[in-house]
Amino acid sequence: MTLLPRLFLLLAVVLPLTACASPTAPVQGEDYELIATPGPFEPLAGKIEVVEVFGYTCPHCAHFEPQLEAWTAKLPADVRFTPVPAAFGGYWDAYARAFYAAEQVGVLKRSHADVFKALHEQRSLPMQSVTPQELATFYASYGVEPQRYIDALRSTQVDEKIKKAREFAVRTQIPGTPAVIVNGKYLIRARSFEDTLRVADALIARERAAAKGR
């Protein structure tokens, strides 16, 4: 076999391997932006934090939720995922309060995905002007006594959490929802939900490597 055919044979073997190599590292300005005033939502405590700022009434968040839920279920022990409801005022605040009240009465994990379904598929909850009574009726199906839920909805603890969520969204300057932020440093800019999770994985790996190098 002459040199030229051998070269073509070598390329035929190497190029597919190159195509299967690890994806390109995320690029600042294309895949993510650096947050001007960085800082995690909660103290890291040895964890890598991934925050999703979302809105129950946001259709994009509803579409993202099944993929995000599957992704978070496989996260390693050193990664902490924290959903943060967007408190932009009006009906955004009403459902942000609903989220934190559900957390306070202990039914958030069971009810979270179902709120999206109730709003975007079943239409059993109103997008705007939802009342405390309507929310209490919804959460009663999870075994929560209605007045207990309404009390949680109006509590100072929920007030404080709404304030903290609003301040985080303002500080990180999210352009809309869903917004995914890694370690309070990186605001992901992606062209698809799949791309968002790919970039998140890469940034998690970057932060893990940086922590090991310290």
GROMACS .gro file of C-alpha atoms in nm:
model
  214
    1MET     CA    1   0.000   0.000   0.000
    2THR     CA    2   0.139   0.342  -0.096
    3LEU     CA    3   0.170   0.635   0.143
    4LEU     CA    4  -0.138   0.824   0.015
    5PRO     CA    5  -0.389   0.540   0.058
    6ARG     CA    6  -0.243   0.473   0.403
    7LEU     CA    7  -0.301   0.839   0.493
    8PHE     CA    8  -0.663   0.821   0.381
    9LEU     CA    9  -0.709   0.503   0.583
   10LEU     CA   10  -0.564   0.672   0.892
   11LEU     CA   11  -0.797   0.971   0.850
   12ALA     CA   12  -1.094   0.741   0.809
   13VAL     CA   13  -1.016   0.595   1.151
   14VAL     CA   14  -0.920   0.916   1.334
   15LEU     CA   15  -1.198   1.150   1.218
   16PRO     CA   16  -1.488   0.947   1.361
   17LEU     CA   17  -1.300   0.926   1.692
   18THR     CA   18  -1.256   1.303   1.689
   19ALA     CA   19  -1.626   1.350   1.624
   20CYS     CA   20  -1.704   1.136   1.930
   21ALA     CA   21  -1.467   1.329   2.158
   22SER     CA   22  -1.594   1.548   2.440
   23PRO     CA   23  -1.790   1.853   2.324
   24THR     CA   24  -1.630   2.193   2.297
   25ALA     CA   25  -1.590   2.375   2.627
   26PRO     CA   26  -1.851   2.646   2.688
   27VAL     CA   27  -1.758   2.988   2.551
   28GLN     CA   28  -1.819   3.310   2.741
   29GLY     CA   29  -2.052   3.538   2.547
   30GLU     CA   30  -2.196   3.246   2.350
   31ASP     CA   31  -2.286   2.976   2.602
   32TYR     CA   32  -2.285   3.180   2.921
   33GLU     CA   33  -2.234   3.525   3.069
   34LEU     CA   34  -2.032   3.601   3.378
   35ILE     CA   35  -2.250   3.757   3.647
   36ALA     CA   36  -2.125   4.106   3.730
   37THR     CA   37  -2.203   4.070   4.101
   38PRO     CA   38  -2.148   3.699   4.165
   39GLY     CA   39  -2.272   3.507   4.463
   40PRO     CA   40  -2.474   3.188   4.518
   41PHE     CA   41  -2.836   3.184   4.623
   42GLU     CA   42  -2.746   2.984   4.935
   43PRO     CA   43  -2.403   2.932   5.097
   44LEU     CA   44  -2.227   2.665   4.893
   45ALA     CA   45  -2.115   2.457   5.194
   46GLY     CA   46  -1.891   2.244   4.974
   47LYS     CA   47  -2.154   2.201   4.703
   48ILE     CA   48  -2.176   2.319   4.343
   49GLU     CA   49  -2.501   2.512   4.316
   50VAL     CA   50  -2.732   2.508   4.016
   51VAL     CA   51  -3.026   2.747   4.037
   52GLU     CA   52  -3.321   2.758   3.801
   53VAL     CA   53  -3.520   3.082   3.817
   54PHE     CA   54  -3.861   2.983   3.686
   55GLY     CA   55  -4.224   3.085   3.678
   56TYR     CA   56  -4.516   2.844   3.708
   57THR     CA   57  -4.707   3.052   3.452
   58CYS     CA   58  -4.416   3.053   3.204
   59PRO     CA   59  -4.486   2.810   2.915
   60HIS     CA   60  -4.115   2.767   2.845
   61CYS     CA   61  -4.058   2.661   3.207
   62ALA     CA   62  -4.345   2.413   3.177
   63HIS     CA   63  -4.189   2.259   2.865
   64PHE     CA   64  -3.846   2.250   3.029
   65GLU     CA   65  -3.965   2.088   3.352
   66PRO     CA   66  -3.972   1.718   3.243
   67GLN     CA   67  -3.617   1.735   3.101
   68LEU     CA   68  -3.493   1.929   3.401
   69GLU     CA   69  -3.652   1.683   3.643
   70ALA     CA   70  -3.482   1.389   3.469
   71TRP     CA   71  -3.149   1.573   3.469
   72THR     CA   72  -3.162   1.673   3.837
   73ALA     CA   73  -3.247   1.314   3.936
   74LYS     CA   74  -2.903   1.208   3.807
   75LEU     CA   75  -2.694   1.486   3.961
   76PRO     CA   76  -2.398   1.369   4.172
   77ALA     CA   77  -2.386   1.425   4.546
   78ASP     CA   78  -2.163   1.733   4.522
   79VAL     CA   79  -2.424   1.928   4.321
   80ARG     CA   80  -2.718   2.106   4.482
   81PHE     CA   81  -3.012   2.200   4.259
   82THR     CA   82  -3.233   2.486   4.382
   83PRO     CA   83  -3.546   2.606   4.202
   84VAL     CA   84  -3.614   2.974   4.269
   85PRO     CA   85  -3.950   3.119   4.166
   86ALA     CA   86  -3.939   3.446   3.975
   87ALA     CA   87  -4.108   3.725   4.173
   88PHE     CA   88  -4.156   3.986   3.902
   89GLY     CA   89  -4.479   4.123   4.051
   90GLY     CA   90  -4.845   4.051   3.984
   91TYR     CA   91  -4.932   3.691   3.903
   92TRP     CA   92  -4.562   3.600   3.914
   93ASP     CA   93  -4.560   3.685   4.284
   94ALA     CA   94  -4.883   3.495   4.349
   95TYR     CA   95  -4.735   3.172   4.219
   96ALA     CA   96  -4.396   3.238   4.379
   97ARG     CA   97  -4.583   3.258   4.709
   98ALA     CA   98  -4.766   2.937   4.620
   99PHE     CA   99  -4.429   2.763   4.571
  100TYR     CA  100  -4.288   2.873   4.906
  101ALA     CA  101  -4.612   2.803   5.092
  102ALA     CA  102  -4.611   2.448   4.949
  103GLU     CA  103  -4.253   2.413   5.069
  104GLN     CA  104  -4.349   2.536   5.416
  105VAL     CA  105  -4.634   2.283   5.455
  106GLY     CA  106  -4.418   2.000   5.322
  107VAL     CA  107  -4.580   1.914   4.988
  108LEU     CA  108  -4.352   2.095   4.741
  109LYS     CA  109  -4.181   1.787   4.596
  110ARG     CA  110  -4.512   1.611   4.535
  111SER     CA  111  -4.692   1.913   4.393
  112HIS     CA  112  -4.427   2.101   4.194
  113ALA     CA  113  -4.466   1.933   3.853
  114ASP     CA  114  -4.844   1.914   3.901
  115VAL     CA  115  -4.876   2.294   3.925
  116PHE     CA  116  -4.731   2.324   3.575
  117LYS     CA  117  -4.980   2.064   3.450
  118ALA     CA  118  -5.271   2.235   3.624
  119LEU     CA  119  -5.184   2.567   3.458
  120HIS     CA  120  -5.073   2.460   3.111
  121GLU     CA  121  -5.252   2.131   3.041
  122GLN     CA  122  -5.556   2.088   3.263
  123ARG     CA  123  -5.635   2.461   3.298
  124SER     CA  124  -5.761   2.389   3.647
  125LEU     CA  125  -5.574   2.688   3.793
  126PRO     CA  126  -5.604   3.041   3.652
  127MET     CA  127  -5.296   3.207   3.503
  128GLN     CA  128  -5.385   3.543   3.656
  129SER     CA  129  -5.565   3.664   3.967
  130VAL     CA  130  -5.547   3.330   4.145
  131THR     CA  131  -5.697   3.358   4.494
  132PRO     CA  132  -5.565   3.209   4.819
  133GLN     CA  133  -5.881   2.997   4.831
  134GLU     CA  134  -5.817   2.854   4.482
  135LEU     CA  135  -5.462   2.768   4.578
  136ALA     CA  136  -5.574   2.616   4.909
  137THR     CA  137  -5.826   2.399   4.724
  138PHE     CA  138  -5.556   2.280   4.485
  139TYR     CA  139  -5.313   2.191   4.765
  140ALA     CA  140  -5.588   2.022   4.967
  141SER     CA  141  -5.554   1.729   4.725
  142TYR     CA  142  -5.209   1.672   4.883
  143GLY     CA  143  -5.359   1.647   5.230
  144VAL     CA  144  -5.305   2.009   5.338
  145GLU     CA  145  -5.585   2.162   5.544
  146PRO     CA  146  -5.694   2.478   5.353
  147GLN     CA  147  -5.655   2.726   5.638
  148ARG     CA  148  -5.311   2.591   5.717
  149TYR     CA  149  -5.208   2.651   5.358
  150ILE     CA  150  -5.354   3.004   5.353
  151ASP     CA  151  -5.171   3.084   5.678
  152ALA     CA  152  -4.845   2.967   5.518
  153LEU     CA  153  -4.918   3.171   5.206
  154ARG     CA  154  -4.950   3.488   5.416
  155SER     CA  155  -4.665   3.414   5.658
  156THR     CA  156  -4.363   3.632   5.721
  157GLN     CA  157  -4.141   3.335   5.633
  158VAL     CA  158  -4.284   3.334   5.281
  159ASP     CA  159  -4.251   3.714   5.265
  160GLU     CA  160  -3.880   3.681   5.342
  161LYS     CA  161  -3.827   3.407   5.083
  162ILE     CA  162  -4.003   3.612   4.814
  163LYS     CA  163  -3.777   3.906   4.895
  164LYS     CA  164  -3.467   3.688   4.871
  165ALA     CA  165  -3.580   3.536   4.540
  166ARG     CA  166  -3.649   3.881   4.394
  167GLU     CA  167  -3.311   4.015   4.504
  168PHE     CA  168  -3.133   3.716   4.349
  169ALA     CA  169  -3.308   3.761   4.014
  170VAL     CA  170  -3.224   4.133   4.012
  171ARG     CA  171  -2.859   4.079   4.110
  172THR     CA  172  -2.801   3.810   3.848
  173GLN     CA  173  -2.987   4.017   3.585
  174ILE     CA  174  -3.175   3.726   3.437
  175PRO     CA  175  -3.331   3.818   3.099
  176GLY     CA  176  -3.634   3.593   3.146
  177THR     CA  177  -3.738   3.245   3.250
  178PRO     CA  178  -3.625   2.975   3.268
  179ALA     CA  179  -3.279   3.098   3.368
  180VAL     CA  180  -3.009   2.858   3.487
  181ILE     CA  181  -2.721   2.988   3.700
  182VAL     CA  182  -2.420   2.785   3.815
  183ASN     CA  183  -2.249   2.870   4.146
  184GLY     CA  184  -2.379   3.225   4.130
  185LYS     CA  185  -2.115   3.296   3.862
  186TYR     CA  186  -2.243   3.179   3.528
  187LEU     CA  187  -2.575   3.272   3.365
  188ILE     CA  188  -2.631   3.017   3.091
  189ARG     CA  189  -2.727   3.140   2.746
  190ALA     CA  190  -2.838   2.847   2.534
  191ARG     CA  191  -3.027   2.784   2.213
  192SER     CA  192  -3.229   2.489   2.343
  193PHE     CA  193  -3.316   2.307   2.664
  194GLU     CA  194  -3.072   2.031   2.570
  195ASP     CA  195  -2.799   2.290   2.516
  196THR     CA  196  -2.876   2.449   2.853
  197LEU     CA  197  -2.817   2.119   3.030
  198ARG     CA  198  -2.504   2.046   2.825
  199VAL     CA  199  -2.353   2.381   2.923
  200ALA     CA  200  -2.460   2.329   3.286
  201ASP     CA  201  -2.280   1.992   3.293
  202ALA     CA  202  -1.964   2.150   3.152
  203LEU     CA  203  -1.970   2.439   3.400
  204ILE     CA  204  -2.030   2.199   3.689
  205ALA     CA  205  -1.723   2.005   3.578
  206ARG     CA  206  -1.524   2.330   3.555
  207GLU     CA  207  -1.621   2.432   3.908
  208ARG     CA  208  -1.544   2.085   4.041
  209ALA     CA  209  -1.197   2.092   3.883
  210ALA     CA  210  -1.133   2.444   4.017
  211ALA     CA  211  -1.226   2.334   4.370
  212LYS     CA  212  -0.989   2.038   4.351
  213GLY     CA  213  -0.709   2.265   4.230
  214ARG     CA  214  -0.731   2.498   4.528
   0.00000   0.00000   0.00000
